[in-house]
CSV table of C-alpha atoms in Angstrom, one decimal:
chain,number,residue,atom,x,y,z
A,875,UNK,CA,1.9,-38.5,31.9
A,876,UNK,CA,0.7,-36.8,35.0
A,877,UNK,CA,-0.6,-33.2,34.7
A,878,UNK,CA,-0.2,-30.9,37.4
A,879,UNK,CA,-2.9,-28.4,38.4
A,880,UNK,CA,-2.0,-24.8,37.3
A,881,UNK,CA,-1.5,-21.7,39.1
A,882,UNK,CA,0.0,-18.5,37.7
A,883,UNK,CA,0.5,-14.9,38.9
A,884,UNK,CA,-1.9,-12.8,40.8
A,885,UNK,CA,-1.3,-9.9,39.4
A,886,UNK,CA,-18.2,-4.7,19.2
A,887,UNK,CA,-17.9,1.0,12.9
A,888,UNK,CA,-19.2,-0.3,9.9
A,889,UNK,CA,-17.1,0.9,6.9
A,890,UNK,CA,-19.0,3.9,5.1
A,891,UNK,CA,-19.8,3.2,1.5
A,892,UNK,CA,-20.9,5.2,-1.4
A,893,UNK,CA,-22.2,3.7,-4.6
A,894,UNK,CA,-21.9,5.8,-7.9
A,895,UNK,CA,-22.9,4.9,-11.3
A,896,UNK,CA,-20.7,6.0,-14.2
A,897,UNK,CA,-22.6,7.9,-17.0
A,898,UNK,CA,-22.1,6.6,-20.5
A,899,UNK,CA,-20.2,8.8,-23.0
A,900,UNK,CA,-22.4,10.2,-25.9
A,901,UNK,CA,-20.8,7.8,-28.3
A,902,UNK,CA,-21.1,4.8,-26.0
A,903,UNK,CA,-23.6,2.0,-26.8
A,904,UNK,CA,-23.1,-0.5,-24.1
A,905,UNK,CA,-23.9,-0.1,-20.4
A,906,UNK,CA,-21.3,0.6,-17.7
A,907,UNK,CA,-21.3,-1.4,-14.7
A,908,UNK,CA,-21.8,0.7,-11.5
A,909,UNK,CA,-18.7,1.1,-9.3
A,910,UNK,CA,-19.0,1.0,-5.6
A,911,UNK,CA,-16.6,3.4,-3.9
A,912,UNK,CA,-15.4,2.8,-0.3
A,913,UNK,CA,-13.9,5.4,1.7
A,914,UNK,CA,-10.6,4.2,3.3
A,915,UNK,CA,-10.9,3.1,6.9
A,916,UNK,CA,-8.5,4.7,9.3
A,917,UNK,CA,-6.6,2.6,11.6
A,918,UNK,CA,-7.7,2.9,15.1
A,919,UNK,CA,-5.4,1.4,17.8
A,920,UNK,CA,-7.2,-1.1,20.1
A,921,UNK,CA,-8.2,0.3,23.3
A,922,UNK,CA,-6.2,-0.9,26.3
A,923,UNK,CA,-8.2,-2.8,28.9
A,924,UNK,CA,-7.8,-2.4,32.5
A,925,UNK,CA,-5.9,-5.8,32.4
A,926,UNK,CA,-3.5,-4.8,29.7
A,927,UNK,CA,-2.6,-1.6,31.5
A,928,UNK,CA,-1.9,-3.5,34.6
A,929,UNK,CA,0.4,-5.8,32.8
A,930,UNK,CA,-1.8,-8.9,33.3
A,931,UNK,CA,-1.5,-10.2,29.9
A,932,UNK,CA,2.3,-10.5,30.4
A,933,UNK,CA,1.6,-13.5,32.6
A,934,UNK,CA,2.3,-16.6,30.8
A,935,UNK,CA,0.3,-19.8,31.4
A,936,UNK,CA,0.7,-23.3,30.2
A,937,UNK,CA,-2.5,-23.0,28.0
A,938,UNK,CA,-1.6,-19.9,26.4
A,939,UNK,CA,-4.9,-18.4,27.2
A,940,UNK,CA,-5.8,-15.1,25.7
A,941,UNK,CA,-7.6,-14.2,28.8
A,942,UNK,CA,-5.5,-12.4,31.4
A,943,UNK,CA,-7.6,-13.9,34.1
A,944,UNK,CA,-8.7,-17.4,34.3
A,945,UNK,CA,-10.0,-19.5,37.2
A,946,UNK,CA,-11.4,-23.1,37.3
A,947,UNK,CA,-13.0,-24.5,40.7
A,948,UNK,CA,-14.4,-27.8,41.4
A,949,UNK,CA,-17.8,-26.8,42.8
A,950,UNK,CA,-18.4,-29.8,45.1
A,951,UNK,CA,-14.8,-29.9,46.8
A,952,UNK,CA,-13.7,-26.2,46.2
A,953,UNK,CA,-10.4,-27.6,44.8
A,954,UNK,CA,-9.0,-24.9,42.5
A,955,UNK,CA,-7.9,-26.7,39.3
A,956,UNK,CA,-6.6,-23.7,37.3
A,957,UNK,CA,-5.8,-20.2,38.5
A,958,UNK,CA,-4.3,-17.1,36.6
A,959,UNK,CA,-4.3,-13.8,38.2
A,960,UNK,CA,-7.4,-14.8,40.4
A,961,UNK,CA,-7.2,-11.9,42.7
A,962,UNK,CA,-6.8,-9.2,39.8
A,963,UNK,CA,-9.8,-6.8,40.4
A,964,UNK,CA,-11.2,-5.7,36.8
A,965,UNK,CA,-14.3,-4.4,35.2
A,966,UNK,CA,-16.7,-7.3,34.6
A,967,UNK,CA,-19.0,-5.8,32.0
A,968,UNK,CA,-22.4,-7.8,31.8
A,969,UNK,CA,-21.3,-10.4,34.2
A,970,UNK,CA,-22.8,-8.0,36.4
A,971,UNK,CA,-26.2,-9.1,35.4
A,972,UNK,CA,-25.8,-12.4,37.2
A,973,UNK,CA,-26.0,-10.3,40.4
A,974,UNK,CA,-28.8,-8.2,39.0
A,975,UNK,CA,-30.8,-11.4,38.4
A,976,UNK,CA,-30.0,-12.8,41.9
A,977,UNK,CA,-31.2,-9.7,43.7
A,978,UNK,CA,-34.5,-9.5,41.6
A,979,UNK,CA,-35.2,-13.2,42.3
A,980,UNK,CA,-34.6,-13.0,45.9
A,981,UNK,CA,-36.7,-9.9,46.2
A,982,UNK,CA,-39.7,-12.0,45.8
A,983,UNK,CA,-41.2,-9.5,43.4
A,984,UNK,CA,-43.9,-11.1,41.0
A,985,UNK,CA,-42.4,-12.3,37.9
A,986,UNK,CA,-45.8,-11.5,35.9
A,987,UNK,CA,-45.8,-7.9,36.9
A,988,UNK,CA,-45.6,-5.7,33.9
A,989,UNK,CA,-42.5,-3.3,33.5
A,990,UNK,CA,-42.2,-0.6,30.9
A,991,UNK,CA,-38.9,0.6,29.3
A,992,UNK,CA,-38.6,4.4,29.7
A,993,UNK,CA,-36.1,7.1,28.7
A,994,UNK,CA,-34.6,6.5,32.2
A,995,UNK,CA,-33.2,3.2,30.8
A,996,UNK,CA,-31.2,4.7,28.2
A,997,UNK,CA,-27.5,4.0,28.1
A,998,UNK,CA,-25.8,7.3,28.9
A,999,UNK,CA,-22.6,5.4,29.8
A,1000,UNK,CA,-21.6,3.9,26.4
A,1001,UNK,CA,-24.5,5.3,24.3
A,1002,UNK,CA,-25.4,1.8,23.0
A,1003,UNK,CA,-28.7,1.0,21.4
A,1004,UNK,CA,-31.4,-1.5,22.2
A,1005,UNK,CA,-34.0,-3.5,20.5
A,1006,UNK,CA,-36.4,-2.6,23.5
A,1007,UNK,CA,-37.7,0.7,22.3
A,1008,UNK,CA,-38.8,3.3,24.9
A,1009,UNK,CA,-42.5,2.1,26.0
A,1010,UNK,CA,-41.9,-1.5,25.5
A,1011,UNK,CA,-43.8,-3.3,28.2
A,1012,UNK,CA,-42.8,-6.6,29.2
A,1013,UNK,CA,-43.2,-8.7,32.4
A,1014,UNK,CA,-40.3,-8.9,35.0
A,1015,UNK,CA,-39.8,-12.5,34.0
A,1016,UNK,CA,-39.4,-11.5,30.4
A,1017,UNK,CA,-37.1,-8.7,31.3
A,1018,UNK,CA,-35.1,-11.1,33.5
A,1019,UNK,CA,-34.8,-13.6,30.7
A,1020,UNK,CA,-33.6,-11.2,28.0
A,1021,UNK,CA,-31.1,-9.8,30.5
A,1022,UNK,CA,-29.6,-12.9,31.2
A,1023,UNK,CA,-29.8,-14.6,27.7
A,1024,UNK,CA,-29.3,-11.7,25.3
A,1025,UNK,CA,-27.7,-9.3,27.8
A,1026,UNK,CA,-30.2,-6.6,27.1
A,1027,UNK,CA,-29.1,-3.6,28.9
A,1028,UNK,CA,-32.5,-1.7,29.1
A,1029,UNK,CA,-33.9,-4.8,30.5
A,1030,UNK,CA,-31.5,-5.0,33.4
A,1031,UNK,CA,-31.6,-1.4,34.1
A,1032,UNK,CA,-35.6,-1.5,34.0
A,1033,UNK,CA,-35.3,-4.3,36.6
A,1034,UNK,CA,-33.3,-2.3,39.0
A,1035,UNK,CA,-35.4,0.7,38.4
A,1036,UNK,CA,-38.5,-1.1,39.4
A,1037,UNK,CA,-37.0,-2.3,42.8
A,1038,UNK,CA,-38.7,-0.9,45.8
A,1039,UNK,CA,-36.8,2.3,46.5
A,1040,UNK,CA,-35.6,2.5,43.0
A,1041,UNK,CA,-32.3,2.2,41.5
A,1042,UNK,CA,-30.3,3.5,44.4
A,1043,UNK,CA,-31.8,1.0,46.6
A,1044,UNK,CA,-31.2,-1.7,44.0
A,1045,UNK,CA,-27.6,-1.1,43.7
A,1046,UNK,CA,-27.3,-1.1,47.4
A,1047,UNK,CA,-28.8,-4.3,47.5
A,1048,UNK,CA,-26.4,-5.7,45.0
A,1049,UNK,CA,-23.4,-4.7,47.1
A,1050,UNK,CA,-24.9,-5.9,50.3
A,1051,UNK,CA,-25.5,-9.2,48.7
A,1052,UNK,CA,-21.9,-9.3,47.3
A,1053,UNK,CA,-20.8,-8.6,51.0
A,1054,UNK,CA,-22.9,-11.4,52.4
A,1055,UNK,CA,-21.1,-13.8,50.0
A,1056,UNK,CA,-17.7,-13.0,51.0
A,1057,UNK,CA,-17.1,-11.1,47.8
A,1058,UNK,CA,-14.6,-8.6,49.4
A,1059,UNK,CA,-13.3,-7.5,45.9
A,1060,UNK,CA,-16.6,-6.7,44.4
A,1061,UNK,CA,-18.3,-3.4,43.8
A,1062,UNK,CA,-21.3,-2.4,41.8
A,1063,UNK,CA,-22.6,1.1,40.7
A,1064,UNK,CA,-25.3,0.1,38.3
A,1065,UNK,CA,-27.2,-3.0,37.3
A,1066,UNK,CA,-26.0,-3.5,33.5
A,1067,UNK,CA,-22.4,-3.7,33.6
A,1068,UNK,CA,-21.8,-0.8,31.1
A,1069,UNK,CA,-19.9,1.0,33.8
A,1070,UNK,CA,-16.3,-0.1,34.2
A,1071,UNK,CA,-16.9,0.8,37.9
A,1072,UNK,CA,-18.6,-2.4,38.3
A,1073,UNK,CA,-15.6,-4.5,39.3
A,1074,UNK,CA,-14.7,-8.0,40.8
A,1075,UNK,CA,-12.2,-10.7,40.9
A,1076,UNK,CA,-12.2,-14.2,39.5
A,1077,UNK,CA,-12.3,-15.7,42.9
A,1078,UNK,CA,-15.2,-13.5,43.7
A,1079,UNK,CA,-17.0,-14.2,40.7
A,1080,UNK,CA,-16.8,-18.1,41.3
A,1081,UNK,CA,-18.5,-17.4,44.5
A,1082,UNK,CA,-21.4,-15.7,42.6
A,1083,UNK,CA,-21.6,-18.4,40.0
A,1084,UNK,CA,-21.8,-21.0,42.9
A,1085,UNK,CA,-24.8,-19.3,44.3
A,1086,UNK,CA,-26.6,-18.4,41.1
A,1087,UNK,CA,-26.2,-21.8,39.8
A,1088,UNK,CA,-28.1,-23.1,42.7
A,1089,UNK,CA,-31.4,-21.1,41.5
A,1090,UNK,CA,-33.3,-23.1,39.0
A,1091,UNK,CA,-34.9,-20.1,37.3
A,1092,UNK,CA,-31.4,-18.4,36.6
A,1093,UNK,CA,-30.1,-21.7,35.3
A,1094,UNK,CA,-33.0,-22.1,32.9
A,1095,UNK,CA,-32.9,-18.4,31.7
A,1096,UNK,CA,-29.1,-18.1,31.4
A,1097,UNK,CA,-28.9,-21.3,29.4
A,1098,UNK,CA,-31.7,-20.6,27.0
A,1099,UNK,CA,-30.5,-20.4,23.4
A,1100,UNK,CA,-33.2,-18.3,22.0
A,1101,UNK,CA,-36.7,-16.7,22.5
A,1102,UNK,CA,-39.4,-15.1,20.9
A,1103,UNK,CA,-40.8,-12.0,22.5
A,1104,UNK,CA,-43.9,-9.9,21.5
A,1105,UNK,CA,-42.8,-6.3,21.1
A,1106,UNK,CA,-46.0,-4.6,20.3
A,1107,UNK,CA,-47.5,-6.3,17.3
A,1108,UNK,CA,-44.1,-8.0,16.4
A,1109,UNK,CA,-42.6,-11.3,17.5
A,1110,UNK,CA,-38.9,-10.5,17.8
A,1111,UNK,CA,-36.3,-13.2,18.1
A,1112,UNK,CA,-33.8,-12.9,20.7
A,1113,UNK,CA,-30.6,-15.3,21.0
A,1114,UNK,CA,-28.0,-16.2,23.5
A,1115,UNK,CA,-24.6,-14.5,23.4
A,1116,UNK,CA,-22.9,-17.7,24.1
A,1117,UNK,CA,-22.3,-20.1,21.3
A,1118,UNK,CA,-21.0,-22.9,23.6
A,1119,UNK,CA,-24.8,-23.7,24.4
A,1120,UNK,CA,-25.1,-25.1,21.0
A,1121,UNK,CA,-21.9,-27.4,21.4
A,1122,UNK,CA,-22.6,-30.9,22.3
A,1123,UNK,CA,-19.4,-31.4,23.9
A,1124,UNK,CA,-20.7,-28.9,26.7
A,1125,UNK,CA,-23.3,-29.5,29.5
A,1126,UNK,CA,-23.6,-25.9,30.8
A,1127,UNK,CA,-25.7,-25.3,33.8
A,1128,UNK,CA,-25.5,-21.5,34.2
A,1129,UNK,CA,-23.5,-19.0,32.1
A,1130,UNK,CA,-23.1,-15.2,31.5
A,1131,UNK,CA,-20.9,-13.3,28.9
A,1132,UNK,CA,-19.8,-9.7,29.0
A,1133,UNK,CA,-18.0,-7.1,27.1
A,1134,UNK,CA,-17.0,-3.4,27.3
A,1135,UNK,CA,-13.8,-1.9,26.2
A,1136,UNK,CA,-12.4,-1.6,29.6
A,1137,UNK,CA,-13.1,-5.2,30.6
A,1138,UNK,CA,-12.4,-7.1,27.5
A,1139,UNK,CA,-14.4,-10.2,26.6
A,1140,UNK,CA,-15.6,-12.1,29.7
A,1141,UNK,CA,-17.3,-15.3,30.3
A,1142,UNK,CA,-18.4,-17.2,33.4
A,1143,UNK,CA,-20.0,-20.7,33.5
A,1144,UNK,CA,-21.0,-23.6,35.6
A,1145,UNK,CA,-20.5,-26.8,33.6
A,1146,UNK,CA,-20.3,-30.6,34.1
A,1147,UNK,CA,-17.1,-32.2,32.5
A,1148,UNK,CA,-14.9,-35.2,33.2
A,1149,UNK,CA,-17.3,-36.3,36.0
A,1150,UNK,CA,-17.0,-33.0,37.8
A,1151,UNK,CA,-19.1,-30.1,38.4
A,1152,UNK,CA,-16.9,-27.1,37.6
A,1153,UNK,CA,-17.2,-23.2,37.9
A,1154,UNK,CA,-15.1,-21.4,35.1
A,1155,UNK,CA,-14.2,-17.6,35.0
A,1156,UNK,CA,-12.4,-16.0,32.2
A,1157,UNK,CA,-11.9,-12.3,32.1
A,1158,UNK,CA,-10.0,-9.7,29.7
A,1159,UNK,CA,-9.9,-11.9,26.9
A,1160,UNK,CA,-8.4,-10.2,23.8
A,1161,UNK,CA,-9.9,-11.0,20.5
A,1162,UNK,CA,-13.4,-11.5,19.0
A,1163,UNK,CA,-13.9,-15.1,19.8
A,1164,UNK,CA,-10.9,-15.6,22.2
A,1165,UNK,CA,-13.0,-16.3,25.4
A,1166,UNK,CA,-14.7,-19.1,23.6
A,1167,UNK,CA,-11.3,-20.5,22.3
A,1168,UNK,CA,-10.1,-20.3,25.8
A,1169,UNK,CA,-13.0,-22.2,27.2
A,1170,UNK,CA,-12.3,-24.9,24.6
A,1171,UNK,CA,-8.6,-25.0,25.7
A,1172,UNK,CA,-9.7,-25.3,29.2
A,1173,UNK,CA,-12.2,-28.1,28.6
A,1174,UNK,CA,-9.6,-30.2,26.5
A,1175,UNK,CA,-7.1,-29.9,29.2
A,1176,UNK,CA,-9.4,-30.8,32.0
A,1177,UNK,CA,-10.7,-33.7,30.4
A,1178,UNK,CA,-7.1,-34.9,29.9
A,1179,UNK,CA,-6.4,-34.7,33.6
A,1180,UNK,CA,-5.6,-37.9,35.4
A,1181,UNK,CA,-7.9,-39.1,38.3
A,1182,UNK,CA,-5.5,-38.0,41.0
A,1183,UNK,CA,-3.9,-34.6,40.3
A,1184,UNK,CA,-0.8,-33.3,41.7
A,1185,UNK,CA,-0.7,-30.0,43.9
A,1186,UNK,CA,-1.0,-26.8,42.2
A,1187,UNK,CA,2.3,-24.8,41.2
A,1188,UNK,CA,2.1,-21.3,41.9
A,1189,UNK,CA,4.0,-18.1,40.5
A,1190,UNK,CA,3.8,-14.4,40.9
A,1191,UNK,CA,4.4,-11.3,38.5
């Protein structure tokens, strides 16, 4: 049966615990097992993402994706194979780091230059922690690796801060690059993605993936599964945030994940499948592993497409 191309509307607290050991009564001769008491966890409603607030999750799609935004593009022909709310402008979380990496690479700054994490790299937006303690010194290349593979925010911030002219000049360069790529719906205010004011659309992010996937260094670093990095006298293991890199069914050339509450779970990739070089964008996915599940649904659907696909159907909110 022939399957049509699809297009629809445009529109991470641990539980606290206390352990007490019962004291035996005076006449008691056997030991009493310790009892672990746990405080009840109060129910906290899920924080609505920007996409939820805009009603984007109300848009149905034939694959029943949990992402409110999805976009698949044939990189060689520019044929859109799947489209769901492609022009919706949403926070993009750590997908931001792809542009951060691109600006760093195109600056020509030496990758072996040593950069030091300072208090200036502390997350004051979401107050997240980091395995890179203040005073940690790594090469620019190592910072870039950790930013892309493990989404290290202090590494990304240090990269921007050590750009000629400082952080302000770096963010200006990010926005200038976006404009030069025709990313009209995109705006950056910092290099990590922790700010919800870093926003873009799926169609714009496809342009960014197209360009970054043509940079060998970015391909290699973003698809690296793990790395041991010397932090002082310790060798610390860092791993990729994308489990699909270990899946033999996937041939991924470039990838980046992202998450903040306002953005939901996000994922962009360049991958080869069904004889095609594809760009895939998933934004505002609800659920812990939903972006991976959405990517799997998409893979199965794409590999089932006939050689000659029919024109895309369209719909609006």
